[in-house]
Amino acid sequence: MKIILHGNYPRSEKLVEATRDFERGRIKEEELKKFFKEDILNLIKLQKNWDYIFTGQFYFQDLLRPFSELVYEVEIDGLKRFYETNFFMRKLIFKKFEIKENKKFFEHYLLCDGLFNKKENLTFTFPFLFFFQEFSENIKLKEIGELLLKVIKELNEWGNKLLIFYEPTFGFKNINEEEKEISLWFLKELKKFKNLKFALHSFFFDVSNDLDFIFSLDFDGYGFDFYNNSRDFILKNFPENKLLLAGIINTDSTLIEKEEFIEEFIEKSINYVKEENIYVTTNWSPEFLPREIMDKKIKNLIKGEN
Amino acid sequence: MKILTHEIGSLAKPSFRVKAFRKIKLTDSDIEEAEKWGHFLEIDERKELIDILSKRENFTEEEKEKILHFSSLYAIRLLEKAGLDLVYDGEQHRVEMYEYPVKHIRGFEFKGHVRSFDNKYYRKASCVSIPTLVSPYHDEEFERIKNLAKKPVKIPVTGAYTIVDWSYDEYFLRNIKPGEGDIREKRKKARKDFLLSIAKNCIYPVLKSLYEKGAKYLQIDEPAATTKRDEIDLFVLTMKESIGDLKGKVFFGTHICFSDYSLLFPKILELEGILNEVHFEYANRDTREIGINPEKRKGYEILKEFKNTKFIVGLGTIDVHTDFVEPPELIRDRILYALDIIKDPDRIYVAPDCGLRTRSWDIAFKKLRNMVEGKYLAEKEARI
């Protein structure tokens, strides 16, 4: 059984407290960094011999915010509910669209100030086009694509990365023809970057009505929330030789998954997808759970694997 | 006929109350603040409080109890002095609206902190077995407030839907397998079981006990009501089960805020005759300009949905997220605009958008005082 993580990983209780202390002036930045480092190193320990190492994206306040540092004149606005959860994101208001160079994006947000190096097999999670647009203003879908491509071009130089695009908009609202066309253009551009692999991960909603469109986007892999979707319905037309990111670790519940449920899921999935192409993962971003619980869920999987 | 005014729940806790309970040493300014407000609110017994606070730290349990009593008394007097018709103590007895009830329900375990936004986190609990009420958890608070208040008291109670939506579920979902063909139906059934269990076993007994103790006004807080678009039916069912046979015996309001209210209609109409008042936040969406035309009052658009209903409209007229103190004339116009749609002044209760927990007492008081003043101006204008 192969495991992969994505999204933002939850911060430990100690780090949560440290961020609060830092904001209230009770500790210095250097001290706060130590807590971040400890959280990151503990996550690395969990991922022994995995195909792709997940950095945890601990410095991300949310999946969009770091992108505001890649464009001139962006305002970070009020809170907007993250789809149907009790997590809120801040909207990005683009005053004008002009991309700028910013090393901090790569070094701080992606490589965690030297804790990871460019050459490692890393996985990063970025927002896909519709999700990005849902939480921003005054930016066209194509411009979002251009901004993402600018980042991806740099990552292609690094090589050996899996980029997972989050898209909770499937099943949440209708995607029109023009939006579909821009998505197809974006995919065509993505495929020019030969040193990277790309996956699309949908979650929260029943995506059965969008499934044909999802599979028409030529990703290397597709992720699904199997606590909101039927395995057989999703997999019966699953494209050949693609990776399946099986969202069967439920981050909407603190209940540790029963081993027999995981085994049964994989056994039945093998009828549609080669076993070596299946990655067990979370249905949503891990940060919907407290750190301790999320760690337990991963350890439980590893134990099952052994 | 008279337009009634009330608050919506929380007020900030005074610094002497917060620090005494968090074991932080009080400063001169904390004690001066207690004296200043005590004087302003005409609390004759304040000397007793000041004497206790002079100790500054290491308060005994008995002293902390006194401090709590005074913070409750101060908050009640603040609302009375502002001129509200219904009062409360701004949640001085509670941690906050989620942790407090959950701590009094057997079957929940706190699991740790999860992010709400930015670096703001909240403690989230998980339902691990059938939820049962330890004991009605607002009785003592109600008794104390009732004994202190000079005006009728309204007690807020966190609703079943919000408790469930803000919690994890390990119990009702325990046999759900990922990827099952009918997984969404099974999850919805588990969700319904969880909701009904909280509504019947926990919220109903809490409401019933308050009624038996003499509560006349109860507010069911449901900020999560519209979080999930396909669960409005469950929210309505949960409300019916929570109120049960108490319908008509007590004045029931519900408070919902910062949501897409359109999702509630028409389903919420099933609660006519069960809920008396439906309170929304409106001012936050509105302009600050004087006037009673729809462009100026764009935050109040959803009011048309109430036009032909029996509901009393709980009218949020002050924005709780800003220190801008709404002038009475702006409040007046917001009320007049609502009156123009609803027609009946008995069907309008004027309130802030939400609890004023994030505002200082100084700002909260000025806002509430202007709200009451605005109400009088509206009554005068409409010749009520």
Tab-separated table of N, CA and C in Angstrom, chain A residues 11 13 16 19-20 23 60-61 65 79 81 84-88 90 171-172 204-206 226-231 248 250 252-255 258 261 264-265 287-290 293, chain B residues 22 111-122 124 126 165-170 173-184 187 223-224 227-230 257-259:
chain	number	residue	atom	x	y	z
A	11	ARG	N	-1.116	21.896	12.416
A	11	ARG	CA	-0.046	22.294	13.337
A	11	ARG	C	-0.267	21.627	14.690
A	13	GLU	N	-0.295	21.159	18.800
A	13	GLU	CA	-0.824	22.029	19.868
A	13	GLU	C	0.241	23.037	20.305
A	16	VAL	N	0.499	25.730	17.618
A	16	VAL	CA	-0.688	26.594	17.681
A	16	VAL	C	-0.512	27.632	18.792
A	19	THR	N	2.216	30.221	17.852
A	19	THR	CA	1.784	31.271	16.902
A	19	THR	C	0.969	32.324	17.644
A	20	ARG	N	0.173	31.857	18.605
A	20	ARG	CA	-0.622	32.790	19.405
A	20	ARG	C	0.313	33.664	20.263
A	23	GLU	N	2.052	36.251	18.076
A	23	GLU	CA	1.167	37.362	17.690
A	23	GLU	C	0.950	38.331	18.846
A	60	PHE	N	1.821	28.038	5.054
A	60	PHE	CA	0.640	28.526	4.325
A	60	PHE	C	-0.453	28.874	5.339
A	61	GLN	N	-0.962	30.102	5.295
A	61	GLN	CA	-2.118	30.444	6.138
A	61	GLN	C	-3.371	29.796	5.537
A	65	ARG	N	-3.015	32.185	-0.053
A	65	ARG	CA	-2.331	33.377	0.451
A	65	ARG	C	-0.912	33.573	-0.112
A	79	LEU	N	-13.158	37.615	5.332
A	79	LEU	CA	-13.251	36.158	5.381
A	79	LEU	C	-14.384	35.633	4.509
A	81	ARG	N	-16.292	31.795	3.772
A	81	ARG	CA	-16.366	30.389	4.179
A	81	ARG	C	-15.760	29.490	3.109
A	84	GLU	N	-18.345	24.293	2.331
A	84	GLU	CA	-19.357	24.046	3.371
A	84	GLU	C	-18.714	23.629	4.693
A	85	THR	N	-17.544	24.175	4.973
A	85	THR	CA	-16.845	23.818	6.218
A	85	THR	C	-16.900	24.994	7.201
A	86	ASN	N	-16.279	24.799	8.346
A	86	ASN	CA	-16.168	25.900	9.319
A	86	ASN	C	-14.773	26.507	9.310
A	87	PHE	N	-14.108	26.367	8.183
A	87	PHE	CA	-12.810	27.002	7.962
A	87	PHE	C	-13.054	28.175	7.009
A	88	PHE	N	-12.362	29.269	7.260
A	88	PHE	CA	-12.566	30.465	6.438
A	88	PHE	C	-11.255	30.889	5.785
A	90	ARG	N	-9.300	34.080	3.378
A	90	ARG	CA	-9.410	35.498	3.022
A	90	ARG	C	-9.374	35.635	1.504
A	171	GLY	N	-19.050	19.636	-8.345
A	171	GLY	CA	-20.187	19.214	-7.529
A	171	GLY	C	-20.750	20.341	-6.676
A	172	PHE	N	-20.035	21.461	-6.614
A	172	PHE	CA	-20.490	22.607	-5.818
A	172	PHE	C	-21.228	23.606	-6.698
A	204	PHE	N	-15.286	17.000	-0.942
A	204	PHE	CA	-16.514	17.509	-0.291
A	204	PHE	C	-17.812	17.028	-0.966
A	205	PHE	N	-17.829	17.036	-2.292
A	205	PHE	CA	-19.120	16.883	-2.964
A	205	PHE	C	-19.168	15.641	-3.867
A	206	ASP	N	-20.383	15.328	-4.263
A	206	ASP	CA	-20.620	14.259	-5.224
A	206	ASP	C	-20.225	14.795	-6.606
A	226	PHE	N	-13.789	9.662	-1.172
A	226	PHE	CA	-14.639	8.466	-1.183
A	226	PHE	C	-15.558	8.370	0.033
A	227	TYR	N	-15.649	9.449	0.784
A	227	TYR	CA	-16.705	9.539	1.796
A	227	TYR	C	-17.883	10.330	1.255
A	228	ASN	N	-17.750	10.784	0.018
A	228	ASN	CA	-18.857	11.479	-0.640
A	228	ASN	C	-19.130	10.938	-2.035
A	229	ASN	N	-18.392	9.913	-2.409
A	229	ASN	CA	-18.566	9.350	-3.755
A	229	ASN	C	-18.462	7.831	-3.733
A	230	SER	N	-19.166	7.220	-4.668
A	230	SER	CA	-19.153	5.769	-4.771
A	230	SER	C	-17.894	5.308	-5.512
A	231	ARG	N	-17.204	4.349	-4.917
A	231	ARG	CA	-15.977	3.818	-5.536
A	231	ARG	C	-16.269	3.257	-6.930
A	248	ILE	N	-9.485	7.974	1.269
A	248	ILE	CA	-10.240	7.078	2.169
A	248	ILE	C	-9.834	7.280	3.634
A	250	ASN	N	-10.435	9.703	6.405
A	250	ASN	CA	-11.465	10.738	6.557
A	250	ASN	C	-11.001	11.849	7.504
A	252	ASP	N	-12.719	14.411	8.080
A	252	ASP	CA	-13.930	14.999	8.653
A	252	ASP	C	-14.337	14.243	9.921
A	253	SER	N	-13.544	13.250	10.284
A	253	SER	CA	-13.867	12.449	11.467
A	253	SER	C	-12.589	12.074	12.212
A	254	THR	N	-12.682	12.068	13.531
A	254	THR	CA	-11.524	11.683	14.349
A	254	THR	C	-11.421	10.164	14.502
A	255	LEU	N	-12.399	9.457	14.005
A	255	LEU	CA	-12.396	7.998	14.095
A	255	LEU	C	-11.229	7.430	13.277
A	258	LYS	N	-10.881	1.701	10.193
A	258	LYS	CA	-10.729	0.261	10.441
A	258	LYS	C	-9.892	-0.347	9.309
A	261	PHE	N	-11.708	-2.013	6.452
A	261	PHE	CA	-12.373	-1.122	5.488
A	261	PHE	C	-11.375	-0.655	4.420
A	264	GLU	N	-10.500	-3.666	2.183
A	264	GLU	CA	-11.616	-3.964	1.274
A	264	GLU	C	-11.667	-2.957	0.128
A	265	PHE	N	-11.431	-1.699	0.462
A	265	PHE	CA	-11.474	-0.655	-0.575
A	265	PHE	C	-10.413	-0.931	-1.641
A	287	GLU	N	-5.573	19.299	7.466
A	287	GLU	CA	-5.685	20.297	8.545
A	287	GLU	C	-7.097	20.454	9.099
A	288	PHE	N	-8.017	19.658	8.607
A	288	PHE	CA	-9.344	19.660	9.235
A	288	PHE	C	-9.367	18.836	10.518
A	289	LEU	N	-8.259	18.170	10.795
A	289	LEU	CA	-8.143	17.390	12.033
A	289	LEU	C	-7.066	17.989	12.929
A	290	PRO	N	-7.146	17.773	14.234
A	290	PRO	CA	-6.024	18.148	15.097
A	290	PRO	C	-4.805	17.284	14.751
A	293	ILE	N	-4.425	13.578	16.083
A	293	ILE	CA	-5.333	12.600	15.448
A	293	ILE	C	-4.836	12.260	14.042
B	22	ARG	N	-7.840	33.738	34.708
B	22	ARG	CA	-6.656	33.187	34.019
B	22	ARG	C	-5.392	33.296	34.864
B	111	LYS	N	-10.814	16.943	21.196
B	111	LYS	CA	-9.742	16.252	20.488
B	111	LYS	C	-8.551	17.139	20.166
B	112	GLY	N	-8.702	18.438	20.293
B	112	GLY	CA	-7.577	19.315	19.982
B	112	GLY	C	-8.030	20.519	19.181
B	113	HIS	N	-7.043	21.316	18.781
B	113	HIS	CA	-7.361	22.564	18.081
B	113	HIS	C	-7.345	22.385	16.563
B	114	VAL	N	-8.306	23.014	15.927
B	114	VAL	CA	-8.306	23.072	14.454
B	114	VAL	C	-8.455	24.534	14.035
B	115	ARG	N	-7.933	24.792	12.859
B	115	ARG	CA	-7.903	26.174	12.400
B	115	ARG	C	-9.291	26.653	11.980
B	116	SER	N	-9.586	27.884	12.360
B	116	SER	CA	-10.797	28.527	11.879
B	116	SER	C	-10.417	29.446	10.711
B	117	PHE	N	-9.412	30.272	10.924
B	117	PHE	CA	-8.821	31.088	9.854
B	117	PHE	C	-7.505	31.664	10.365
B	118	ASP	N	-6.628	32.040	9.444
B	118	ASP	CA	-5.310	32.605	9.782
B	118	ASP	C	-4.661	31.783	10.910
B	119	ASN	N	-4.304	32.455	12.000
B	119	ASN	CA	-3.751	31.719	13.146
B	119	ASN	C	-4.777	31.574	14.259
B	120	LYS	N	-6.046	31.635	13.909
B	120	LYS	CA	-7.123	31.497	14.904
B	120	LYS	C	-7.608	30.040	14.896
B	121	TYR	N	-7.608	29.458	16.076
B	121	TYR	CA	-7.978	28.052	16.213
B	121	TYR	C	-9.115	27.890	17.212
B	122	TYR	N	-9.856	26.818	17.086
B	122	TYR	CA	-10.841	26.520	18.131
B	122	TYR	C	-10.744	25.048	18.531
B	124	LYS	N	-12.069	21.526	19.142
B	124	LYS	CA	-13.183	20.797	18.547
B	124	LYS	C	-13.347	19.456	19.251
B	126	SER	N	-15.427	15.615	19.682
B	126	SER	CA	-15.939	14.531	18.860
B	126	SER	C	-16.995	13.766	19.645
B	165	ASP	N	-22.729	20.482	13.816
B	165	ASP	CA	-21.914	20.905	12.678
B	165	ASP	C	-20.497	21.294	13.094
B	166	TRP	N	-20.333	21.721	14.326
B	166	TRP	CA	-19.008	22.133	14.802
B	166	TRP	C	-18.268	20.998	15.494
B	167	SER	N	-18.830	19.793	15.440
B	167	SER	CA	-18.197	18.646	16.117
B	167	SER	C	-17.838	17.561	15.108
B	168	TYR	N	-16.946	16.682	15.519
B	168	TYR	CA	-16.691	15.463	14.742
B	168	TYR	C	-17.695	14.408	15.187
B	169	ASP	N	-17.836	13.408	14.354
B	169	ASP	CA	-18.733	12.315	14.700
B	169	ASP	C	-17.986	10.991	14.563
B	170	GLU	N	-17.707	10.362	15.686
B	170	GLU	CA	-17.087	9.028	15.641
B	170	GLU	C	-18.142	7.943	15.864
B	173	LEU	N	-21.184	7.616	12.670
B	173	LEU	CA	-20.560	7.272	11.379
B	173	LEU	C	-19.667	6.037	11.477
B	174	ARG	N	-19.722	5.360	12.634
B	174	ARG	CA	-18.680	4.352	12.902
B	174	ARG	C	-18.684	3.188	11.903
B	175	ASN	N	-19.803	2.881	11.287
B	175	ASN	CA	-19.825	1.730	10.374
B	175	ASN	C	-19.831	2.115	8.902
B	176	ILE	N	-19.542	3.369	8.635
B	176	ILE	CA	-19.537	3.823	7.240
B	176	ILE	C	-18.225	3.393	6.577
B	177	LYS	N	-18.346	2.726	5.426
B	177	LYS	CA	-17.146	2.295	4.692
B	177	LYS	C	-16.896	3.268	3.546
B	178	PRO	N	-15.643	3.654	3.328
B	178	PRO	CA	-15.376	4.567	2.208
B	178	PRO	C	-15.746	3.932	0.867
B	179	GLY	N	-16.376	4.739	0.023
B	179	GLY	CA	-16.650	4.301	-1.346
B	179	GLY	C	-17.890	3.451	-1.528
B	180	GLU	N	-18.645	3.200	-0.452
B	180	GLU	CA	-19.877	2.406	-0.611
B	180	GLU	C	-20.807	3.066	-1.632
B	181	GLY	N	-21.578	2.268	-2.308
B	181	GLY	CA	-22.463	2.787	-3.355
B	181	GLY	C	-23.445	3.834	-2.864
B	182	ASP	N	-23.930	3.637	-1.637
B	182	ASP	CA	-24.947	4.569	-1.120
B	182	ASP	C	-24.373	5.398	0.031
B	183	ILE	N	-23.121	5.744	-0.093
B	183	ILE	CA	-22.433	6.399	1.032
B	183	ILE	C	-23.066	7.724	1.420
B	184	ARG	N	-23.514	8.495	0.455
B	184	ARG	CA	-24.093	9.804	0.792
B	184	ARG	C	-25.403	9.643	1.567
B	187	ARG	N	-24.501	8.550	5.069
B	187	ARG	CA	-23.956	9.669	5.857
B	187	ARG	C	-25.077	10.608	6.296
B	223	PRO	N	-25.709	29.696	14.238
B	223	PRO	CA	-24.875	30.303	13.190
B	223	PRO	C	-24.511	29.339	12.065
B	224	ALA	N	-24.593	28.040	12.331
B	224	ALA	CA	-24.193	27.060	11.304
B	224	ALA	C	-25.352	26.644	10.404
B	227	THR	N	-24.761	26.271	6.658
B	227	THR	CA	-23.422	25.857	6.211
B	227	THR	C	-23.498	24.836	5.076
B	228	LYS	N	-24.415	23.885	5.212
B	228	LYS	CA	-24.511	22.831	4.188
B	228	LYS	C	-25.836	22.969	3.448
B	229	ARG	N	-25.716	23.252	2.166
B	229	ARG	CA	-26.906	23.586	1.371
B	229	ARG	C	-27.966	22.493	1.368
B	230	ASP	N	-27.526	21.249	1.431
B	230	ASP	CA	-28.528	20.181	1.323
B	230	ASP	C	-28.996	19.687	2.694
B	257	CYS	N	-26.424	34.091	11.601
B	257	CYS	CA	-25.694	35.255	11.078
B	257	CYS	C	-24.645	34.861	10.039
B	258	PHE	N	-24.238	35.876	9.276
B	258	PHE	CA	-23.160	35.739	8.287
B	258	PHE	C	-23.346	34.490	7.418
B	259	SER	N	-24.530	34.389	6.863
B	259	SER	CA	-24.884	33.208	6.081
B	259	SER	C	-25.626	33.628	4.823
